[in-house]
mmCIF file of C-alpha atoms in Angstrom:
data_model
loop_
_atom_site.group_PDB
_atom_site.id
_atom_site.type_symbol
_atom_site.label_atom_id
_atom_site.label_comp_id
_atom_site.label_asym_id
_atom_site.label_seq_id
_atom_site.Cartn_x
_atom_site.Cartn_y
_atom_site.Cartn_z
ATOM 1 C CA UNK A 1 0.000 0.000 0.000
ATOM 2 C CA UNK A 2 2.830 2.418 0.817
ATOM 3 C CA UNK A 3 4.569 1.689 -2.476
ATOM 4 C CA UNK A 4 1.288 2.175 -4.358
ATOM 5 C CA UNK A 5 0.723 5.470 -2.525
ATOM 6 C CA UNK A 6 4.220 6.643 -3.365
ATOM 7 C CA UNK A 7 3.742 5.792 -7.035
ATOM 8 C CA UNK A 8 0.430 7.651 -7.210
ATOM 9 C CA UNK A 9 1.802 10.762 -5.512
ATOM 10 C CA UNK A 10 4.784 10.715 -7.873
ATOM 11 C CA UNK A 11 2.409 10.401 -10.839
ATOM 12 C CA UNK A 12 0.443 13.429 -9.612
ATOM 13 C CA UNK A 13 3.685 15.383 -9.216
ATOM 14 C CA UNK A 14 4.672 14.448 -12.748
ATOM 15 C CA UNK A 15 1.276 15.431 -14.157
ATOM 16 C CA UNK A 16 0.654 18.671 -12.185
ATOM 17 C CA UNK A 17 3.991 19.553 -10.617
ATOM 18 C CA UNK A 18 5.055 19.152 -7.002
ATOM 19 C CA UNK A 19 4.271 22.778 -6.148
ATOM 20 C CA UNK A 20 0.689 22.513 -7.429
ATOM 21 C CA UNK A 21 0.159 19.253 -5.543
ATOM 22 C CA UNK A 22 1.536 20.786 -2.335
ATOM 23 C CA UNK A 23 -0.700 23.830 -2.785
ATOM 24 C CA UNK A 24 -3.742 21.593 -3.262
ATOM 25 C CA UNK A 25 -2.946 19.596 -0.127
ATOM 26 C CA UNK A 26 -2.490 22.762 1.922
ATOM 27 C CA UNK A 27 -5.823 24.083 0.651
ATOM 28 C CA UNK A 28 -7.674 20.903 1.644
ATOM 29 C CA UNK A 29 -6.105 20.877 5.114
ATOM 30 C CA UNK A 30 -6.918 24.569 5.682
ATOM 31 C CA UNK A 31 -10.507 24.067 4.490
ATOM 32 C CA UNK A 32 -10.874 21.048 6.772
ATOM 33 C CA UNK A 33 -9.497 23.024 9.719
ATOM 34 C CA UNK A 34 -12.072 25.791 9.104
ATOM 35 C CA UNK A 35 -14.899 23.251 8.861
ATOM 36 C CA UNK A 36 -13.831 21.470 12.043
ATOM 37 C CA UNK A 37 -13.543 24.766 13.915
ATOM 38 C CA UNK A 38 -17.067 25.656 12.744
ATOM 39 C CA UNK A 39 -18.321 22.321 14.085
ATOM 40 C CA UNK A 40 -16.565 22.881 17.431
ATOM 41 C CA UNK A 41 -17.847 26.465 17.613
ATOM 42 C CA UNK A 42 -21.403 25.092 17.321
ATOM 43 C CA UNK A 43 -20.901 23.184 20.598
ATOM 44 C CA UNK A 44 -21.790 24.788 23.909
ATOM 45 C CA UNK A 45 -18.687 26.178 25.589
ATOM 46 C CA UNK A 46 -17.984 24.369 28.817
ATOM 47 C CA UNK A 47 -16.192 21.545 30.546
ATOM 48 C CA UNK A 48 -17.418 17.982 30.192
ATOM 49 C CA UNK A 49 -15.893 14.951 31.806
ATOM 50 C CA UNK A 50 -16.060 11.362 32.912
ATOM 51 C CA UNK A 51 -13.920 8.727 34.589
ATOM 52 C CA UNK A 52 -13.432 4.963 34.240
ATOM 53 C CA UNK A 53 -11.489 2.485 36.351
ATOM 54 C CA UNK A 54 -9.967 -0.649 34.884
ATOM 55 C CA UNK A 55 -10.270 -3.720 37.131
ATOM 56 C CA UNK A 56 -6.607 -4.658 36.811
ATOM 57 C CA UNK A 57 -3.497 -3.964 34.796
ATOM 58 C CA UNK A 58 -2.992 -7.662 34.116
ATOM 59 C CA UNK A 59 -0.365 -7.940 36.863
ATOM 60 C CA UNK A 60 -1.597 -6.066 39.906
ATOM 61 C CA UNK A 61 -5.272 -6.566 40.845
ATOM 62 C CA UNK A 62 -5.186 -3.941 43.615
ATOM 63 C CA UNK A 63 -3.796 -0.800 41.999
ATOM 64 C CA UNK A 64 -5.301 2.460 40.853
ATOM 65 C CA UNK A 65 -6.256 2.090 37.190
ATOM 66 C CA UNK A 66 -8.420 5.180 36.746
ATOM 67 C CA UNK A 67 -8.582 7.183 33.524
ATOM 68 C CA UNK A 68 -10.010 10.702 33.841
ATOM 69 C CA UNK A 69 -11.029 12.778 30.860
ATOM 70 C CA UNK A 70 -12.139 16.384 30.769
ATOM 71 C CA UNK A 71 -13.153 17.902 27.434
ATOM 72 C CA UNK A 72 -13.005 21.688 27.524
ATOM 73 C CA UNK A 73 -14.785 23.461 24.657
ATOM 74 C CA UNK A 74 -13.867 27.125 24.252
ATOM 75 C CA UNK A 75 -14.947 28.838 21.050
ATOM 76 C CA UNK A 76 -13.404 26.985 18.129
ATOM 77 C CA UNK A 77 -10.925 24.971 20.226
ATOM 78 C CA UNK A 78 -11.105 21.805 22.291
ATOM 79 C CA UNK A 79 -8.697 20.837 25.061
ATOM 80 C CA UNK A 80 -8.521 17.287 26.329
ATOM 81 C CA UNK A 81 -7.207 16.977 29.877
ATOM 82 C CA UNK A 82 -6.190 13.625 31.306
ATOM 83 C CA UNK A 83 -4.942 15.100 34.573
ATOM 84 C CA UNK A 84 -5.955 12.932 37.514
ATOM 85 C CA UNK A 85 -5.511 9.687 35.602
ATOM 86 C CA UNK A 86 -3.533 6.954 37.340
ATOM 87 C CA UNK A 87 0.207 6.661 37.007
ATOM 88 C CA UNK A 88 1.521 4.170 34.482
ATOM 89 C CA UNK A 89 1.066 0.600 35.595
ATOM 90 C CA UNK A 90 3.262 -2.460 36.092
ATOM 91 C CA UNK A 91 1.027 -4.406 33.711
ATOM 92 C CA UNK A 92 0.811 -3.836 29.952
ATOM 93 C CA UNK A 93 -2.442 -1.818 29.791
ATOM 94 C CA UNK A 94 -0.639 1.526 29.426
ATOM 95 C CA UNK A 95 -1.541 3.546 26.319
ATOM 96 C CA UNK A 96 1.292 5.500 24.669
ATOM 97 C CA UNK A 97 0.631 9.257 24.467
ATOM 98 C CA UNK A 98 0.487 9.351 20.630
ATOM 99 C CA UNK A 99 -2.247 6.704 20.764
ATOM 100 C CA UNK A 100 -4.128 8.674 23.405
ATOM 101 C CA UNK A 101 -4.020 11.857 21.333
ATOM 102 C CA UNK A 102 -4.965 9.953 18.182
ATOM 103 C CA UNK A 103 -7.892 8.185 19.826
ATOM 104 C CA UNK A 104 -9.358 11.383 21.259
ATOM 105 C CA UNK A 105 -8.920 13.248 17.967
ATOM 106 C CA UNK A 106 -10.425 10.380 15.959
ATOM 107 C CA UNK A 107 -13.475 10.083 18.181
ATOM 108 C CA UNK A 108 -14.147 13.840 18.099
ATOM 109 C CA UNK A 109 -13.713 13.896 14.317
ATOM 110 C CA UNK A 110 -16.073 10.927 14.036
ATOM 111 C CA UNK A 111 -18.695 12.619 16.179
ATOM 112 C CA UNK A 112 -18.545 16.006 14.454
ATOM 113 C CA UNK A 113 -17.611 15.167 10.857
ATOM 114 C CA UNK A 114 -18.192 11.425 10.372
ATOM 115 C CA UNK A 115 -18.319 11.428 6.565
ATOM 116 C CA UNK A 116 -15.386 13.747 5.938
ATOM 117 C CA UNK A 117 -12.205 12.110 4.580
ATOM 118 C CA UNK A 118 -9.674 12.348 7.409
ATOM 119 C CA UNK A 119 -6.662 14.657 7.250
ATOM 120 C CA UNK A 120 -4.555 16.683 9.675
ATOM 121 C CA UNK A 121 -6.935 19.639 9.457
ATOM 122 C CA UNK A 122 -9.395 17.827 11.716
ATOM 123 C CA UNK A 123 -6.985 17.943 14.674
ATOM 124 C CA UNK A 124 -5.546 21.450 14.421
ATOM 125 C CA UNK A 125 -8.147 22.872 16.828
ATOM 126 C CA UNK A 126 -7.249 20.375 19.576
ATOM 127 C CA UNK A 127 -4.889 20.711 22.537
ATOM 128 C CA UNK A 128 -3.925 18.171 25.201
ATOM 129 C CA UNK A 129 -3.043 18.197 28.894
ATOM 130 C CA UNK A 130 -1.196 14.906 28.967
ATOM 131 C CA UNK A 131 1.828 14.868 31.259
ATOM 132 C CA UNK A 132 4.230 11.939 30.907
ATOM 133 C CA UNK A 133 4.034 9.005 33.283
ATOM 134 C CA UNK A 134 0.289 8.326 33.289
ATOM 135 C CA UNK A 135 -1.562 5.172 32.286
ATOM 136 C CA UNK A 136 -2.384 7.113 29.076
ATOM 137 C CA UNK A 137 1.140 8.534 28.591
ATOM 138 C CA UNK A 138 3.676 6.059 29.990
ATOM 139 C CA UNK A 139 7.425 6.523 29.826
ATOM 140 C CA UNK A 140 9.811 3.737 28.823
ATOM 141 C CA UNK A 141 10.195 1.035 29.986
ATOM 142 C CA UNK A 142 6.523 0.872 31.054
ATOM 143 C CA UNK A 143 4.819 -2.026 29.224
ATOM 144 C CA UNK A 144 2.209 -1.184 26.560
ATOM 145 C CA UNK A 145 1.384 -4.525 24.935
ATOM 146 C CA UNK A 146 -2.331 -4.513 25.898
ATOM 147 C CA UNK A 147 -3.163 -0.817 25.456
ATOM 148 C CA UNK A 148 -6.410 -1.741 23.659
ATOM 149 C CA UNK A 149 -8.181 -1.689 27.016
ATOM 150 C CA UNK A 150 -7.199 1.938 27.589
ATOM 151 C CA UNK A 151 -8.124 2.793 23.998
ATOM 152 C CA UNK A 152 -11.600 1.375 24.555
ATOM 153 C CA UNK A 153 -11.871 3.362 27.799
ATOM 154 C CA UNK A 154 -10.877 6.601 26.057
ATOM 155 C CA UNK A 155 -13.511 6.040 23.382
ATOM 156 C CA UNK A 156 -16.158 5.368 26.018
ATOM 157 C CA UNK A 157 -15.051 8.425 28.016
ATOM 158 C CA UNK A 158 -15.487 10.639 24.959
ATOM 159 C CA UNK A 159 -19.045 9.352 24.492
ATOM 160 C CA UNK A 160 -19.865 9.792 28.180
ATOM 161 C CA UNK A 161 -18.318 13.258 28.283
ATOM 162 C CA UNK A 162 -20.067 14.581 25.188
ATOM 163 C CA UNK A 163 -23.419 12.776 25.362
ATOM 164 C CA UNK A 164 -25.029 15.796 27.006
ATOM 165 C CA UNK A 165 -24.142 18.152 24.143
ATOM 166 C CA UNK A 166 -24.151 15.609 21.289
ATOM 167 C CA UNK A 167 -26.952 13.226 22.312
ATOM 168 C CA UNK A 168 -27.775 12.123 18.769
ATOM 169 C CA UNK A 169 -24.143 11.376 17.863
ATOM 170 C CA UNK A 170 -22.926 9.565 21.002
ATOM 171 C CA UNK A 171 -23.828 5.882 21.127
ATOM 172 C CA UNK A 172 -24.967 4.144 24.297
ATOM 173 C CA UNK A 173 -22.179 2.941 26.543
ATOM 174 C CA UNK A 174 -20.575 -0.412 26.039
ATOM 175 C CA UNK A 175 -18.000 -0.375 28.829
ATOM 176 C CA UNK A 176 -18.927 -0.612 32.492
#
């Protein structure tokens, strides 16, 4: 797939020129950013949040495995705060920070612009409070093999947090 993508981009550069292709990409990203900001601006400003606790980290059944999410909407920007989440765990349920940011951005994009082809413009209005060392932002050598549990929690937390302002877009909960 990567080789096919490279060949197609090279063919477009040959046909239209690299500068024209770059200009077109920048236009699409800027237009997407404006559209996403319009969608965020339509939301009620405020702070929305939820919390989930995992039962275990796969190693320690008695630890603190809480994930806190606050979604702060302010004008055309959204800030995701994961402050108050548990420290990274001994077991492999930790979610690397890039995955945390990507999950939150993907869910918000899916809720606000579900049929739009994805590009970086969807995430330019988003900021993150995500200090290192949490269950959702571990530091090496913390294990991350089973981060799917945290990913599922983050998705559920987005739905719980935004259900009050996006009731028709947020599905019913699937995680207890």
